Amino acid sequence: MSTSESITLPYSVEAIRADFPILHQMHHDDVPLIYLDNAASSQKPAIVIEAIDAYYRQSNANVHRGIHKLSDAATEAYEGARLKVRKFINAGSKREIIFTRGTTESINLVAQTWGRANLEPGDVIISTVMEHHANIVPWQILAAEKGFTIRYVPVLPDGTLDLDVLYGWLRTEPVKLVTVAHVSNVLGTVNPVEEITRRAHEAGAKVLVDGAQSVPHLPVDVQTIDADFFAFSGHKMVGPTGAGVLYGKRDILEAMPPWMGGGDMIARVTLEGSTWNDLPYKFEAGTPAIAPVVGLGYAVDYLMGIGMDKIHAYEQAITQYALDRLAEVTGLTVYGPEASQKGAVAAFTFQDIHPHDLAQVLDTFGIAIRAGHHCAMPLHTHLKLNATARASFYLYNTFAEVDALIDALYISRRKLTL
Ligand code: C6P
């Protein structure tokens, strides 16, 4: 079996690891941490941790409000992050970058504003069986109220979407919206969102892409993809929790009513009614998550400093290696497409060992994975499974950590099947 020594890697992973303080601690008293739960949340480099610390020590104040030096500094840091995010995903304007708490809030915002204003009985929206609950439940809540229909694109045995069904519905149904994950958080499937968007637009439908599992891992250019909305979370891309992004095309955002009302999102308030602030502030009611957004800006700096193309190439190499090694383990089944079509995720079952038991035993070896339905219950129902174990990789994981996972799987089997 090949190891990292026989593969040319795009960067020195040891240099990357040096940037992440948490990776150098012992997980239990005597075993080092092997963090393979990156699809749930990523670790943070010192530059992000220190930026948040420095913000609170030197610049903390409310944004867009005070006429004093500290408020100016806080506003500059907050708006600076917006410029960085704009560049990172190549949005046309900083006005198209709305800060939210994360992907979940971004999708709910679209449902509650664009969806509430545009979806009626008789309309159809298309989601998929592989979606995270964040891209199913907000639409179900709205559909119960507004009476439109949700259709779910099935998943084929190879873990890809049945695109013929999707494109068929676009031809035959009154589809107003296609809302789809860029990368599945369980199967790792990379969906062809550019092609899906082109076809949806030809049919007159809008497109929302859930980029929670793509933006942290691959170069994303929202203008090339051309989706109308694109949602992602900072905490999965080496940024802090509490800050995420909704990208939306400017003309669509302009036409949308606000969602939450309060400070900063208004132009003028009278007792009779109110008018709205310009984009993006119309959608950022109340004091935002200033420090997390500042941290997100530094996370973007960090990822761009390495290069998303290099991160993607590294992850493809480690995912291929992990899939090859997992394939050696008898009784283990990995779900989803092959590595070339897959994000850095391996969800699997191992004989009839319960994934929770497996995750608990792996934890004693310092290995953190996730077990359960990963907030994708309909997908697990489709797979006829209650749960899977999931190892997910990021820019700092090593090939030796994959080897340690494989060794620990063999030992776990001995412990759990006695
Ligand atoms: N998936 C996982 O372990 P939030 O929680 O808002 O940051 O992200 C929600 C979300 C939306 N879409 C996809 C594809 C996701 O993977 C996630 C988060 C984590 O798989 C936590 S459940």
CSV table of C-alpha atoms and ligand atoms in Angstrom, one decimal:
chain,number,residue,atom,x,y,z
A,1,MET,CA,0.0,0.0,0.0
A,2,SER,CA,1.3,3.4,-0.9
A,3,THR,CA,1.9,6.1,1.7
A,4,SER,CA,2.3,9.8,1.5
A,5,GLU,CA,6.0,9.2,0.7
A,6,SER,CA,5.1,8.0,-2.8
A,7,ILE,CA,2.6,10.8,-3.5
A,8,THR,CA,3.6,14.4,-4.4
A,9,LEU,CA,1.7,16.6,-2.1
A,10,PRO,CA,1.0,20.3,-2.7
A,11,TYR,CA,2.3,21.5,0.7
A,12,SER,CA,4.0,20.4,3.9
A,13,VAL,CA,1.3,19.2,6.2
A,14,GLU,CA,3.6,19.5,9.2
A,15,ALA,CA,4.0,23.2,8.5
A,16,ILE,CA,0.2,23.5,8.4
A,17,ARG,CA,-0.3,21.5,11.6
A,18,ALA,CA,2.1,23.9,13.4
A,19,ASP,CA,-0.5,26.6,12.9
A,20,PHE,CA,-3.3,24.7,14.8
A,21,PRO,CA,-2.6,24.7,18.6
A,22,ILE,CA,-5.4,22.2,19.4
A,23,LEU,CA,-3.7,19.5,17.3
A,24,HIS,CA,-0.8,19.4,19.6
A,25,GLN,CA,-2.6,18.4,22.8
A,26,MET,CA,-3.2,15.0,24.2
A,27,HIS,CA,-6.7,13.8,23.6
A,28,HIS,CA,-6.7,11.7,26.7
A,29,ASP,CA,-3.8,11.6,29.1
A,30,ASP,CA,-1.7,9.4,27.0
A,31,VAL,CA,-2.9,9.6,23.4
A,32,PRO,CA,-2.5,12.4,20.9
A,33,LEU,CA,-5.6,13.8,19.2
A,34,ILE,CA,-6.5,12.6,15.7
A,35,TYR,CA,-9.3,14.9,14.6
A,36,LEU,CA,-11.4,13.3,11.9
A,37,ASP,CA,-14.7,15.2,12.5
A,38,ASN,CA,-14.0,18.1,10.2
A,39,ALA,CA,-17.3,17.9,8.4
A,40,ALA,CA,-19.0,18.8,11.7
A,41,SER,CA,-16.6,21.6,12.5
A,42,SER,CA,-13.0,22.4,11.7
A,43,GLN,CA,-10.1,23.4,14.0
A,44,LYS,CA,-8.8,26.9,14.1
A,45,PRO,CA,-5.3,28.2,13.3
A,46,ALA,CA,-3.6,30.5,15.8
A,47,ILE,CA,-4.0,33.5,13.4
A,48,VAL,CA,-7.8,33.2,13.8
A,49,ILE,CA,-7.7,32.7,17.6
A,50,GLU,CA,-5.3,35.6,18.0
A,51,ALA,CA,-7.4,37.9,15.7
A,52,ILE,CA,-10.5,37.4,18.0
A,53,ASP,CA,-8.4,38.0,21.1
A,54,ALA,CA,-6.9,41.1,19.5
A,55,TYR,CA,-10.3,42.4,18.5
A,56,TYR,CA,-11.6,42.2,22.0
A,57,ARG,CA,-8.4,43.6,23.5
A,58,GLN,CA,-8.1,46.5,21.1
A,59,SER,CA,-11.1,47.2,18.9
A,60,ASN,CA,-14.3,46.0,20.7
A,61,ALA,CA,-17.3,48.3,20.2
A,62,ASN,CA,-20.6,48.2,18.3
A,63,VAL,CA,-20.5,48.6,14.5
A,64,HIS,CA,-22.1,51.2,12.2
A,65,ARG,CA,-23.3,53.1,15.2
A,66,GLY,CA,-20.9,55.0,17.3
A,67,ILE,CA,-19.0,58.2,16.3
A,68,HIS,CA,-15.9,57.3,18.2
A,69,LYS,CA,-12.5,55.7,17.3
A,70,LEU,CA,-13.3,52.2,18.7
A,71,SER,CA,-16.6,52.0,16.8
A,72,ASP,CA,-14.7,53.0,13.7
A,73,ALA,CA,-12.1,50.3,14.3
A,74,ALA,CA,-14.8,47.6,14.9
A,75,THR,CA,-16.7,48.7,11.8
A,76,GLU,CA,-13.5,48.6,9.8
A,77,ALA,CA,-12.7,45.1,11.0
A,78,TYR,CA,-16.2,43.9,10.4
A,79,GLU,CA,-16.6,45.4,6.9
A,80,GLY,CA,-13.0,44.3,6.1
A,81,ALA,CA,-14.1,40.7,6.6
A,82,ARG,CA,-17.0,41.3,4.1
A,83,LEU,CA,-14.5,42.4,1.5
A,84,LYS,CA,-12.3,39.4,2.1
A,85,VAL,CA,-15.3,37.0,1.8
A,86,ARG,CA,-16.4,38.8,-1.4
A,87,LYS,CA,-13.0,38.1,-2.9
A,88,PHE,CA,-12.8,34.6,-1.6
A,89,ILE,CA,-16.0,33.4,-3.4
A,90,ASN,CA,-15.7,36.0,-6.2
A,91,ALA,CA,-19.0,37.7,-5.6
A,92,GLY,CA,-19.6,40.8,-7.8
A,93,SER,CA,-20.2,43.2,-4.9
A,94,LYS,CA,-19.7,43.3,-1.1
A,95,ARG,CA,-23.5,44.1,-1.0
A,96,GLU,CA,-24.1,40.5,-2.0
A,97,ILE,CA,-22.4,39.2,1.2
A,98,ILE,CA,-24.8,38.9,4.1
A,99,PHE,CA,-23.4,37.8,7.4
A,100,THR,CA,-25.6,35.2,9.2
A,101,ARG,CA,-24.8,32.7,12.0
A,102,GLY,CA,-24.2,30.0,9.4
A,103,THR,CA,-25.6,27.9,6.6
A,104,THR,CA,-28.8,27.0,8.6
A,105,GLU,CA,-29.6,30.6,9.2
A,106,SER,CA,-28.7,31.6,5.6
A,107,ILE,CA,-31.2,29.0,4.2
A,108,ASN,CA,-33.9,30.0,6.6
A,109,LEU,CA,-33.4,33.6,5.6
A,110,VAL,CA,-34.0,32.7,1.9
A,111,ALA,CA,-37.0,30.6,2.8
A,112,GLN,CA,-38.6,33.2,5.0
A,113,THR,CA,-38.0,36.2,2.6
A,114,TRP,CA,-37.7,35.1,-1.0
A,115,GLY,CA,-39.7,31.9,-0.4
A,116,ARG,CA,-42.5,33.6,1.6
A,117,ALA,CA,-42.8,36.3,-1.1
A,118,ASN,CA,-42.6,34.0,-4.1
A,119,LEU,CA,-44.0,30.5,-3.4
A,120,GLU,CA,-47.7,29.8,-3.8
A,121,PRO,CA,-50.0,26.8,-4.0
A,122,GLY,CA,-49.3,25.0,-7.2
A,123,ASP,CA,-45.6,25.9,-7.2
A,124,VAL,CA,-42.9,23.2,-7.0
A,125,ILE,CA,-39.5,23.4,-5.4
A,126,ILE,CA,-36.9,20.7,-5.9
A,127,SER,CA,-34.6,19.5,-3.1
A,128,THR,CA,-32.8,16.2,-2.9
A,129,VAL,CA,-32.7,13.1,-0.8
A,130,MET,CA,-29.1,13.7,0.2
A,131,GLU,CA,-29.7,17.1,1.7
A,132,HIS,CA,-28.8,18.1,5.3
A,133,HIS,CA,-31.9,18.9,7.4
A,134,ALA,CA,-30.9,22.6,7.1
A,135,ASN,CA,-31.9,22.4,3.4
A,136,ILE,CA,-35.1,20.4,4.0
A,137,VAL,CA,-36.8,21.5,7.1
A,138,PRO,CA,-37.0,25.3,6.4
A,139,TRP,CA,-38.8,24.4,3.2
A,140,GLN,CA,-41.2,22.0,4.9
A,141,ILE,CA,-42.1,24.6,7.5
A,142,LEU,CA,-42.9,27.1,4.7
A,143,ALA,CA,-44.7,24.6,2.5
A,144,ALA,CA,-47.0,23.7,5.4
A,145,GLU,CA,-48.0,27.3,5.5
A,146,LYS,CA,-48.0,28.3,1.8
A,147,GLY,CA,-49.1,25.1,0.2
A,148,PHE,CA,-46.4,24.6,-2.5
A,149,THR,CA,-45.0,21.1,-3.3
A,150,ILE,CA,-41.4,19.9,-2.5
A,151,ARG,CA,-40.0,17.2,-4.8
A,152,TYR,CA,-36.8,15.3,-3.8
A,153,VAL,CA,-34.3,14.1,-6.4
A,154,PRO,CA,-33.5,10.5,-5.7
A,155,VAL,CA,-29.9,9.2,-5.1
A,156,LEU,CA,-28.5,6.5,-7.4
A,157,PRO,CA,-26.7,3.4,-6.1
A,158,ASP,CA,-23.3,5.1,-6.9
A,159,GLY,CA,-24.2,7.9,-4.5
A,160,THR,CA,-24.8,10.5,-7.2
A,161,LEU,CA,-28.1,12.4,-7.8
A,162,ASP,CA,-30.5,11.1,-10.4
A,163,LEU,CA,-30.1,14.1,-12.6
A,164,ASP,CA,-32.4,12.7,-15.3
A,165,VAL,CA,-35.2,13.0,-12.8
A,166,LEU,CA,-34.3,16.5,-11.8
A,167,TYR,CA,-34.0,17.7,-15.4
A,168,GLY,CA,-37.3,15.9,-16.3
A,169,TRP,CA,-39.1,17.8,-13.5
A,170,LEU,CA,-37.6,21.1,-14.8
A,171,ARG,CA,-39.2,20.3,-18.2
A,172,THR,CA,-42.6,19.2,-16.9
A,173,GLU,CA,-43.3,20.9,-13.5
A,174,PRO,CA,-43.8,24.5,-12.5
A,175,VAL,CA,-40.5,24.7,-10.7
A,176,LYS,CA,-39.7,27.9,-8.9
A,177,LEU,CA,-36.6,26.9,-7.0
A,178,VAL,CA,-33.9,24.2,-7.0
A,179,THR,CA,-32.1,23.9,-3.6
A,180,VAL,CA,-29.2,21.5,-3.6
A,181,ALA,CA,-26.0,20.7,-1.6
A,182,HIS,CA,-22.8,21.4,-3.5
A,183,VAL,CA,-21.1,18.5,-1.5
A,184,SER,CA,-23.0,15.9,0.5
A,185,ASN,CA,-21.9,15.8,4.2
A,186,VAL,CA,-22.4,12.0,4.3
A,187,LEU,CA,-21.7,10.6,0.8
A,188,GLY,CA,-19.2,13.4,-0.1
A,189,THR,CA,-20.8,13.6,-3.6
A,190,VAL,CA,-19.8,16.7,-5.4
A,191,ASN,CA,-22.9,17.7,-7.3
A,192,PRO,CA,-22.6,19.5,-10.7
A,193,VAL,CA,-24.1,22.7,-9.4
A,194,GLU,CA,-23.0,24.8,-12.5
A,195,GLU,CA,-24.9,22.5,-14.8
A,196,ILE,CA,-27.9,22.2,-12.5
A,197,THR,CA,-28.0,26.0,-12.3
A,198,ARG,CA,-27.9,26.4,-16.0
A,199,ARG,CA,-30.7,24.0,-16.6
A,200,ALA,CA,-32.8,25.5,-13.7
A,201,HIS,CA,-32.4,29.0,-15.1
A,202,GLU,CA,-33.4,27.8,-18.6
A,203,ALA,CA,-36.6,26.5,-16.9
A,204,GLY,CA,-37.1,29.9,-15.2
A,205,ALA,CA,-36.3,28.5,-11.7
A,206,LYS,CA,-34.0,30.1,-9.1
A,207,VAL,CA,-31.2,28.1,-7.5
A,208,LEU,CA,-29.9,27.9,-3.9
A,209,VAL,CA,-26.6,26.0,-3.3
A,210,ASP,CA,-25.8,24.8,0.2
A,211,GLY,CA,-22.1,25.2,0.2
A,212,ALA,CA,-21.4,24.2,3.8
A,213,GLN,CA,-19.2,21.3,2.7
A,214,SER,CA,-17.7,22.8,-0.4
A,215,VAL,CA,-16.5,26.3,0.4
A,216,PRO,CA,-14.1,25.0,3.1
A,217,HIS,CA,-12.6,22.5,0.7
A,218,LEU,CA,-12.6,23.6,-2.9
A,219,PRO,CA,-12.2,26.8,-4.9
A,220,VAL,CA,-15.7,28.3,-5.2
A,221,ASP,CA,-16.5,31.1,-7.7
A,222,VAL,CA,-20.2,32.1,-7.2
A,223,GLN,CA,-20.2,34.0,-10.5
A,224,THR,CA,-19.1,30.9,-12.5
A,225,ILE,CA,-21.6,28.7,-10.7
A,226,ASP,CA,-24.2,31.5,-11.3
A,227,ALA,CA,-26.6,30.3,-8.5
A,228,ASP,CA,-28.9,32.9,-7.1
A,229,PHE,CA,-28.1,32.1,-3.5
A,230,PHE,CA,-25.1,30.4,-1.9
A,231,ALA,CA,-24.9,29.5,1.8
A,232,PHE,CA,-22.0,28.5,4.0
A,233,SER,CA,-20.6,28.4,7.5
A,234,GLY,CA,-17.4,29.9,8.9
A,235,HIS,CA,-16.8,27.3,11.5
A,236,LYS,CA,-16.2,24.5,8.9
A,237,MET,CA,-13.6,26.6,7.2
A,238,VAL,CA,-11.1,27.2,10.1
A,239,GLY,CA,-13.2,30.2,11.3
A,240,PRO,CA,-15.1,30.6,14.5
A,241,THR,CA,-18.7,29.5,15.3
A,242,GLY,CA,-21.3,32.2,15.0
A,243,ALA,CA,-20.5,33.6,11.6
A,244,GLY,CA,-21.7,32.4,8.3
A,245,VAL,CA,-22.6,33.8,4.9
A,246,LEU,CA,-25.5,34.1,2.6
A,247,TYR,CA,-24.4,35.2,-0.9
A,248,GLY,CA,-27.3,36.4,-3.1
A,249,LYS,CA,-27.5,38.1,-6.4
A,250,ARG,CA,-27.9,41.8,-5.9
A,251,ASP,CA,-31.1,42.3,-7.9
A,252,ILE,CA,-32.8,39.4,-6.2
A,253,LEU,CA,-31.7,40.6,-2.7
A,254,GLU,CA,-32.9,44.1,-3.5
A,255,ALA,CA,-36.4,42.8,-4.4
A,256,MET,CA,-36.6,40.6,-1.3
A,257,PRO,CA,-38.4,41.9,1.9
A,258,PRO,CA,-36.3,41.8,5.1
A,259,TRP,CA,-36.6,38.9,7.5
A,260,MET,CA,-35.7,40.0,11.0
A,261,GLY,CA,-36.6,43.6,12.0
A,262,GLY,CA,-34.6,45.8,14.4
A,263,GLY,CA,-31.6,48.1,14.6
A,264,ASP,CA,-29.3,48.7,11.6
A,265,MET,CA,-31.7,47.2,9.0
A,266,ILE,CA,-33.9,50.3,8.7
A,267,ALA,CA,-33.6,53.6,6.8
A,268,ARG,CA,-36.4,55.4,8.7
A,269,VAL,CA,-38.8,54.3,11.4
A,270,THR,CA,-42.0,56.1,12.3
A,271,LEU,CA,-44.9,54.8,14.4
A,272,GLU,CA,-46.8,54.3,11.2
A,273,GLY,CA,-44.2,52.1,9.4
A,274,SER,CA,-40.5,51.7,8.4
A,275,THR,CA,-38.3,51.7,5.4
A,276,TRP,CA,-35.2,49.6,4.9
A,277,ASN,CA,-31.5,50.1,4.8
A,278,ASP,CA,-29.4,49.3,1.7
A,279,LEU,CA,-27.9,45.9,1.1
A,280,PRO,CA,-26.5,44.0,2.9
A,281,TYR,CA,-27.7,45.8,6.1
A,282,LYS,CA,-31.3,45.2,5.3
A,283,PHE,CA,-30.7,41.6,6.2
A,284,GLU,CA,-28.5,42.2,9.3
A,285,ALA,CA,-30.8,43.3,12.0
A,286,GLY,CA,-29.4,44.0,15.5
A,287,THR,CA,-25.8,43.8,16.7
A,288,PRO,CA,-24.1,41.2,14.5
A,289,ALA,CA,-21.6,38.6,15.6
A,290,ILE,CA,-18.7,41.1,15.2
A,291,ALA,CA,-15.8,39.1,16.7
A,292,PRO,CA,-16.8,35.8,14.8
A,293,VAL,CA,-17.0,37.7,11.6
A,294,VAL,CA,-13.6,39.3,12.1
A,295,GLY,CA,-12.3,35.8,12.8
A,296,LEU,CA,-13.9,34.6,9.6
A,297,GLY,CA,-12.0,37.2,7.7
A,298,TYR,CA,-8.8,35.9,9.1
A,299,ALA,CA,-9.8,32.3,8.3
A,300,VAL,CA,-10.3,33.5,4.7
A,301,ASP,CA,-6.8,35.1,4.7
A,302,TYR,CA,-5.4,31.8,6.0
A,303,LEU,CA,-7.1,29.6,3.4
A,304,MET,CA,-6.2,32.0,0.6
A,305,GLY,CA,-2.6,32.2,1.8
A,306,ILE,CA,-2.3,28.5,1.2
A,307,GLY,CA,-4.5,28.4,-1.9
A,308,MET,CA,-7.8,26.6,-2.2
A,309,ASP,CA,-6.5,24.7,-5.2
A,310,LYS,CA,-3.7,23.3,-3.1
A,311,ILE,CA,-6.0,22.4,-0.2
A,312,HIS,CA,-8.4,20.6,-2.6
A,313,ALA,CA,-5.5,18.7,-4.2
A,314,TYR,CA,-4.2,17.6,-0.8
A,315,GLU,CA,-7.6,16.5,0.3
A,316,GLN,CA,-8.2,14.5,-2.8
A,317,ALA,CA,-4.9,12.7,-2.2
A,318,ILE,CA,-5.7,11.9,1.4
A,319,THR,CA,-9.3,10.9,0.6
A,320,GLN,CA,-8.1,8.5,-2.1
A,321,TYR,CA,-5.6,7.1,0.3
A,322,ALA,CA,-8.2,6.7,3.0
A,323,LEU,CA,-10.7,5.0,0.7
A,324,ASP,CA,-8.0,2.6,-0.5
A,325,ARG,CA,-7.1,1.7,3.0
A,326,LEU,CA,-10.7,1.4,4.2
A,327,ALA,CA,-11.3,-0.9,1.2
A,328,GLU,CA,-8.7,-3.3,2.7
A,329,VAL,CA,-10.8,-3.8,5.8
A,330,THR,CA,-13.2,-6.8,5.4
A,331,GLY,CA,-16.7,-6.2,6.5
A,332,LEU,CA,-16.5,-2.4,6.1
A,333,THR,CA,-18.7,-0.6,3.6
A,334,VAL,CA,-18.1,3.0,2.5
A,335,TYR,CA,-21.0,4.9,1.1
A,336,GLY,CA,-20.8,7.4,-1.8
A,337,PRO,CA,-18.9,7.8,-5.0
A,338,GLU,CA,-15.2,7.2,-5.7
A,339,ALA,CA,-12.6,9.6,-4.5
A,340,SER,CA,-12.4,11.6,-7.8
A,341,GLN,CA,-16.1,12.6,-7.4
A,342,LYS,CA,-16.0,13.0,-3.7
A,343,GLY,CA,-15.3,15.5,-1.0
A,344,ALA,CA,-13.0,14.6,2.0
A,345,VAL,CA,-15.7,12.4,3.7
A,346,ALA,CA,-15.9,8.7,4.3
A,347,ALA,CA,-19.2,7.5,5.9
A,348,PHE,CA,-19.2,3.8,6.6
A,349,THR,CA,-20.6,0.9,8.4
A,350,PHE,CA,-18.4,-1.9,9.9
A,351,GLN,CA,-20.0,-5.3,10.1
A,352,ASP,CA,-22.9,-5.0,12.5
A,353,ILE,CA,-21.1,-2.9,14.9
A,354,HIS,CA,-23.2,0.1,16.0
A,355,PRO,CA,-21.5,3.3,14.7
A,356,HIS,CA,-21.9,4.9,18.2
A,357,ASP,CA,-20.1,2.0,19.8
A,358,LEU,CA,-17.4,2.2,17.2
A,359,ALA,CA,-17.0,6.0,17.7
A,360,GLN,CA,-16.7,5.5,21.4
A,361,VAL,CA,-14.0,2.9,21.2
A,362,LEU,CA,-12.1,5.0,18.5
A,363,ASP,CA,-12.2,7.9,20.9
A,364,THR,CA,-10.2,5.9,23.5
A,365,PHE,CA,-7.4,5.8,20.8
A,366,GLY,CA,-7.6,9.6,20.5
A,367,ILE,CA,-9.6,9.4,17.2
A,368,ALA,CA,-12.5,11.7,16.9
A,369,ILE,CA,-15.1,10.8,14.3
A,370,ARG,CA,-18.8,11.4,14.1
A,371,ALA,CA,-21.5,8.6,14.3
A,372,GLY,CA,-25.2,8.9,13.7
A,373,HIS,CA,-27.4,10.3,10.9
A,374,HIS,CA,-25.3,13.5,10.5
A,375,CYS,CA,-28.5,15.5,10.2
A,376,ALA,CA,-29.3,13.6,7.0
A,377,MET,CA,-32.1,11.3,8.1
A,378,PRO,CA,-33.8,11.0,4.8
A,379,LEU,CA,-30.5,9.9,3.2
A,380,HIS,CA,-30.0,7.3,5.9
A,381,THR,CA,-33.6,6.0,5.4
A,382,HIS,CA,-32.8,5.7,1.7
A,383,LEU,CA,-29.6,3.7,2.5
A,384,LYS,CA,-31.7,1.6,4.9
A,385,LEU,CA,-29.5,2.5,7.8
A,386,ASN,CA,-30.1,4.1,11.2
A,387,ALA,CA,-26.6,5.5,11.4
A,388,THR,CA,-23.1,5.6,9.8
A,389,ALA,CA,-19.7,6.2,11.2
A,390,ARG,CA,-18.0,9.2,9.4
A,391,ALA,CA,-14.4,10.1,9.1
A,392,SER,CA,-13.9,13.5,7.5
A,393,PHE,CA,-10.6,15.1,6.6
A,394,TYR,CA,-9.2,18.6,6.3
A,395,LEU,CA,-6.0,20.3,5.2
A,396,TYR,CA,-4.1,19.4,8.4
A,397,ASN,CA,-4.8,15.6,8.5
A,398,THR,CA,-2.0,13.3,7.7
A,399,PHE,CA,-1.7,10.0,6.0
A,400,ALA,CA,-0.3,8.6,9.2
A,401,GLU,CA,-3.6,9.5,10.9
A,402,VAL,CA,-5.4,7.5,8.3
A,403,ASP,CA,-3.1,4.6,9.1
A,404,ALA,CA,-3.9,5.0,12.8
A,405,LEU,CA,-7.6,5.0,12.0
A,406,ILE,CA,-7.2,1.7,10.1
A,407,ASP,CA,-5.2,0.1,12.9
A,408,ALA,CA,-7.8,1.3,15.5
A,409,LEU,CA,-10.6,-0.1,13.4
A,410,TYR,CA,-9.1,-3.6,13.6
A,411,ILE,CA,-8.6,-3.4,17.3
A,412,SER,CA,-12.1,-2.0,17.8
A,413,ARG,CA,-13.6,-4.9,15.9
A,414,ARG,CA,-11.8,-7.3,18.2
A,415,LYS,CA,-13.1,-5.4,21.3
A,416,LEU,CA,-16.7,-5.1,20.0
A,417,THR,CA,-17.3,-8.5,18.5
A,418,LEU,CA,-16.0,-10.7,21.2
B,1,C6P,N1,-23.2,19.6,8.9
B,1,C6P,C1,-22.1,17.7,10.0
B,1,C6P,O1,-21.6,17.1,10.9
B,1,C6P,P1,-24.5,24.9,10.3
B,1,C6P,O2,-24.9,23.9,11.4
B,1,C6P,O3,-25.6,25.9,10.0
B,1,C6P,O4,-23.2,25.4,10.4
B,1,C6P,O5,-24.5,23.9,9.0
B,1,C6P,C2,-25.6,23.2,8.6
B,1,C6P,C3,-25.2,22.3,7.4
B,1,C6P,C4,-25.8,22.5,6.2
B,1,C6P,N2,-25.5,21.8,5.1
B,1,C6P,C5,-24.6,20.9,5.1
B,1,C6P,C6,-24.3,20.1,3.9
B,1,C6P,C7,-24.0,20.6,6.3
B,1,C6P,O6,-23.0,19.6,6.3
B,1,C6P,C8,-24.3,21.3,7.5
B,1,C6P,C9,-23.6,21.0,8.8
B,1,C6P,C10,-22.5,19.2,10.1
B,1,C6P,O7,-22.3,17.2,8.9
B,1,C6P,C11,-23.2,19.4,11.4
B,1,C6P,S1,-24.8,18.7,11.5
